[in-house]
Tab-separated table of C-alpha atoms in Angstrom:
chain	number	residue	atom	x	y	z
A	1142	MET	CA	0.907	14.637	15.834
A	1143	CYS	CA	2.101	11.585	17.773
A	1144	TYR	CA	3.353	8.492	16.012
A	1145	GLN	CA	5.537	5.440	16.475
A	1146	LEU	CA	8.008	4.149	13.924
A	1147	ILE	CA	8.246	0.420	13.285
A	1148	ASN	CA	10.135	-1.783	10.861
A	1149	PHE	CA	7.793	-4.131	9.020
A	1150	GLY	CA	9.444	-6.358	6.426
A	1151	ASN	CA	12.245	-3.794	5.970
A	1152	ASN	CA	9.679	-1.039	5.433
A	1153	THR	CA	9.475	1.969	7.744
A	1154	LEU	CA	5.912	2.548	8.900
A	1155	GLN	CA	4.522	5.347	11.068
A	1156	LEU	CA	1.614	4.345	13.293
A	1157	HIS	CA	-0.230	7.584	14.014
A	1158	ASN	CA	-2.512	8.468	16.896
A	1159	ASN	CA	-4.900	9.845	14.250
A	1160	ARG	CA	-5.579	6.182	13.317
A	1161	THR	CA	-3.722	6.228	10.016
A	1162	LEU	CA	-0.555	4.496	8.916
A	1163	LEU	CA	2.125	6.101	6.736
A	1164	TRP	CA	4.548	4.034	4.668
A	1165	ARG	CA	7.486	6.403	4.720
A	1166	GLU	CA	9.592	5.094	1.833
A	1167	GLU	CA	6.638	5.191	-0.555
A	1168	ASN	CA	4.804	8.122	1.081
A	1169	ILE	CA	1.570	6.093	1.090
A	1170	LEU	CA	-1.203	6.888	3.576
A	1171	ILE	CA	-3.436	4.026	4.762
A	1172	ALA	CA	-6.759	4.208	6.625
A	1173	SER	CA	-9.454	1.644	7.311
A	1174	ASP	CA	-13.139	1.371	8.159
A	1175	LEU	CA	-14.522	4.845	7.499
A	1176	HIS	CA	-18.109	3.486	7.646
A	1177	LEU	CA	-19.477	6.641	6.044
A	1178	GLU	CA	-23.156	7.301	6.854
A	1179	LYS	CA	-23.263	4.954	9.825
A	1180	GLY	CA	-24.998	7.709	11.783
A	1181	SER	CA	-27.802	8.069	9.250
A	1182	SER	CA	-28.268	4.288	9.230
A	1183	TYR	CA	-29.347	4.442	12.889
A	1184	LYS	CA	-32.224	6.679	11.918
A	1185	LEU	CA	-33.674	3.865	9.824
A	1186	SER	CA	-34.045	1.767	12.967
A	1187	GLY	CA	-35.512	4.605	15.031
A	1188	GLN	CA	-32.277	5.537	16.825
A	1189	PHE	CA	-31.816	9.269	16.552
A	1190	ILE	CA	-28.214	10.362	16.996
A	1191	PRO	CA	-26.451	13.352	15.399
A	1192	PRO	CA	-25.911	12.354	11.743
A	1193	TYR	CA	-22.650	14.260	11.344
A	1194	ASP	CA	-20.192	11.370	11.421
A	1195	THR	CA	-19.543	11.469	7.662
A	1196	LYS	CA	-18.641	15.158	7.772
A	1197	ASP	CA	-16.316	14.654	10.749
A	1198	THR	CA	-14.658	11.564	9.253
A	1199	LEU	CA	-14.019	13.160	5.862
A	1200	GLU	CA	-12.802	16.469	7.307
A	1201	ARG	CA	-10.302	14.626	9.521
A	1202	LEU	CA	-9.076	12.588	6.555
A	1203	LYS	CA	-8.700	15.679	4.369
A	1204	LYS	CA	-6.764	17.485	7.094
A	1205	ILE	CA	-4.320	14.572	7.371
A	1206	ILE	CA	-3.914	14.357	3.587
A	1207	ASP	CA	-3.292	18.118	3.319
A	1208	LYS	CA	-0.557	17.850	5.948
A	1209	VAL	CA	1.122	14.622	4.808
A	1210	LYS	CA	0.663	15.132	1.039
A	1211	PRO	CA	0.920	11.403	0.279
A	1212	ASN	CA	1.548	9.980	-3.184
A	1213	LEU	CA	-1.206	7.406	-2.719
A	1214	LEU	CA	-4.162	6.782	-0.391
A	1215	ILE	CA	-5.182	3.209	0.413
A	1216	LEU	CA	-8.590	2.662	2.034
A	1217	LEU	CA	-8.784	-0.819	3.541
A	1218	GLY	CA	-12.485	-1.497	3.132
A	1219	ASP	CA	-15.809	-0.683	4.797
A	1220	ILE	CA	-15.644	2.752	3.258
A	1221	PHE	CA	-19.443	2.983	3.420
A	1222	HIS	CA	-21.597	1.502	6.155
A	1223	ASP	CA	-24.243	-0.101	3.909
A	1224	LYS	CA	-25.365	-0.260	0.292
A	1225	TYR	CA	-27.597	2.827	0.629
A	1226	SER	CA	-24.990	5.035	2.309
A	1227	LEU	CA	-23.989	6.902	-0.815
A	1228	LYS	CA	-27.641	7.704	-1.560
A	1229	ARG	CA	-28.189	9.051	1.962
A	1230	MET	CA	-25.066	11.215	1.908
A	1231	ASN	CA	-25.841	14.914	1.571
A	1232	ASP	CA	-24.479	16.926	-1.353
A	1233	THR	CA	-21.880	18.766	0.742
A	1234	ASP	CA	-20.370	15.542	2.063
A	1235	LYS	CA	-20.478	13.967	-1.403
A	1236	LYS	CA	-18.528	16.918	-2.769
A	1237	LEU	CA	-15.954	16.625	0.016
A	1238	PHE	CA	-15.575	12.887	-0.604
A	1239	ASN	CA	-15.212	13.410	-4.350
A	1240	ASP	CA	-12.720	16.231	-3.830
A	1241	ILE	CA	-10.548	13.926	-1.707
A	1242	ILE	CA	-10.489	10.985	-4.098
A	1243	SER	CA	-10.134	13.150	-7.208
A	1244	LYS	CA	-7.045	14.996	-5.963
A	1245	ILE	CA	-5.083	11.931	-4.866
A	1246	LYS	CA	-4.776	8.496	-6.400
A	1247	THR	CA	-6.870	6.208	-4.192
A	1248	ILE	CA	-6.898	2.432	-3.919
A	1249	PHE	CA	-10.257	1.053	-2.764
A	1250	VAL	CA	-9.976	-2.326	-1.050
A	1251	GLU	CA	-13.360	-4.025	-0.680
A	1252	GLY	CA	-14.677	-4.685	2.821
A	1253	ASN	CA	-17.570	-6.812	4.037
A	1254	HIS	CA	-19.802	-3.706	4.285
A	1255	ASP	CA	-18.939	-2.578	0.781
A	1256	ALA	CA	-21.028	-5.073	-1.213
A	1257	ASN	CA	-22.937	-3.152	-3.898
A	1258	THR	CA	-21.788	0.208	-2.495
A	1259	LEU	CA	-18.590	1.096	-4.327
A	1260	ASP	CA	-20.169	2.354	-7.531
A	1261	LEU	CA	-17.601	5.120	-7.813
A	1262	ASN	CA	-16.589	4.696	-11.457
A	1263	ARG	CA	-13.256	3.556	-10.092
A	1264	SER	CA	-11.691	0.114	-9.853
A	1265	THR	CA	-11.769	-1.744	-6.550
A	1266	HIS	CA	-9.569	-4.519	-5.233
A	1267	LYS	CA	-10.100	-7.678	-3.197
A	1268	PHE	CA	-6.552	-6.959	-2.059
A	1269	TYR	CA	-3.747	-4.684	-3.178
A	1270	GLU	CA	-0.084	-5.649	-3.376
A	1271	LYS	CA	2.910	-3.344	-3.511
A	1272	ASN	CA	6.511	-4.467	-3.106
A	1273	ASN	CA	6.377	-7.074	-0.325
A	1274	LEU	CA	3.229	-5.790	1.418
A	1275	PHE	CA	-0.361	-6.981	0.986
A	1276	PHE	CA	-3.273	-4.694	1.818
A	1277	LYS	CA	-6.553	-6.457	2.686
A	1278	HIS	CA	-9.717	-5.811	4.656
A	1279	ILE	CA	-9.431	-8.963	6.784
A	1280	PHE	CA	-6.076	-10.594	7.502
A	1281	SER	CA	-5.439	-14.183	6.425
A	1282	ASN	CA	-3.539	-17.049	8.050
A	1283	GLU	CA	-0.931	-16.962	5.312
A	1284	LYS	CA	2.636	-15.980	6.164
A	1285	LYS	CA	2.468	-12.840	4.076
A	1286	LEU	CA	3.156	-9.332	5.314
A	1287	GLU	CA	-0.411	-8.057	5.544
A	1288	ILE	CA	-1.894	-4.731	6.577
A	1289	SER	CA	-5.629	-4.900	7.260
A	1290	GLY	CA	-8.572	-3.502	9.209
A	1291	HIS	CA	-12.062	-4.909	9.915
A	1292	TYR	CA	-11.735	-5.658	13.639
A	1293	HIS	CA	-11.610	-2.053	14.965
A	1294	PRO	CA	-9.088	-2.980	17.709
A	1295	SER	CA	-9.154	-1.035	20.968
A	1296	VAL	CA	-7.473	-1.264	24.350
A	1297	SER	CA	-8.743	-0.449	27.846
A	1298	ILE	CA	-6.444	1.451	30.206
A	1299	LYS	CA	-6.797	3.100	33.601
A	1300	HIS	CA	-5.633	6.655	34.186
A	1301	LYS	CA	-6.032	8.288	37.601
A	1302	GLY	CA	-8.715	5.786	38.500
A	1303	ILE	CA	-10.666	6.368	35.309
A	1304	LYS	CA	-11.052	3.567	32.783
A	1305	LEU	CA	-10.450	4.683	29.223
A	1306	ARG	CA	-11.017	2.778	26.010
A	1307	CYS	CA	-8.862	3.839	23.093
A	1308	PRO	CA	-8.441	2.674	19.489
A	1309	CYS	CA	-5.124	0.982	18.815
A	1310	PHE	CA	-2.992	-0.792	16.230
A	1311	ILE	CA	-2.185	-4.479	16.533
A	1312	VAL	CA	1.267	-5.481	15.313
A	1313	SER	CA	2.796	-8.935	14.964
A	1314	LYS	CA	5.747	-10.241	12.972
A	1315	ASN	CA	3.806	-10.338	9.710
A	1316	LYS	CA	0.422	-8.694	10.383
A	1317	ILE	CA	-0.790	-5.206	11.220
A	1318	ILE	CA	-4.429	-4.411	12.011
A	1319	LEU	CA	-5.412	-0.752	11.846
A	1320	PRO	CA	-7.927	0.891	14.161
A	1321	SER	CA	-11.130	2.111	12.557
A	1322	PHE	CA	-11.028	5.669	11.247
A	1323	GLY	CA	-14.772	6.376	11.248
A	1324	LYS	CA	-16.397	8.614	13.861
A	1325	TYR	CA	-19.031	6.107	15.050
A	1326	THR	CA	-17.223	2.814	14.492
A	1327	GLY	CA	-16.444	1.813	18.059
A	1328	GLY	CA	-13.862	-0.860	18.838
A	1329	LEU	CA	-13.251	-4.481	19.768
A	1330	ASP	CA	-11.180	-4.943	22.913
A	1331	LEU	CA	-7.881	-6.814	22.603
A	1332	LYS	CA	-9.122	-9.303	25.208
A	1333	GLU	CA	-11.945	-10.480	22.953
A	1334	GLU	CA	-11.850	-13.983	21.495
A	1335	ALA	CA	-11.360	-12.657	17.959
A	1336	PHE	CA	-7.760	-11.784	18.908
A	1337	SER	CA	-7.030	-14.941	20.926
A	1338	ASN	CA	-4.822	-16.470	18.220
A	1339	PHE	CA	-3.191	-13.212	17.208
A	1340	LYS	CA	0.262	-12.982	18.783
A	1341	TYR	CA	0.697	-9.238	18.878
A	1342	GLU	CA	3.665	-7.275	20.154
A	1343	GLU	CA	3.174	-4.667	22.869
A	1344	THR	CA	5.047	-1.444	22.142
């Protein structure tokens, strides 16, 4: 497993190539934008692609949790793709999802796709605060130390003449944006206008 250590407000964070972030001092695992059942949503519009993204996304998350054994899991919003996602999810994937969130304390931060979807008999948060860090779905312009998702950042690189597009983290002095964790979520290139005012640090 490849990762990079950074200091963020005197907190040691591990940015992992598996698209998660680990807060080492607190042993807290953070992931964003699972977009569960995005694949099955395409079927509703007549686009037939393999509807196995939920299974892949949840199995990857469980594997990471089993290895890291975090004290807390924070999901930074857009857990489901739309308000009918939970109803479309098959029983096997529902069981896997419930097994994950029942065995580890989980903080659900609400994302823009989560309206009317997070009926999980668990509390949800517009944002979550711990120590000096704020966990949100979309970062604000405030000078707080914020960890967020939403934008699905990605970067384009060339390797041996082949152009590759890879998910990435964006890090600035007081903001971190996580890549999307979901199988079918895609990414927004760092050169896009949405990041024009975000002064990130290349590492």
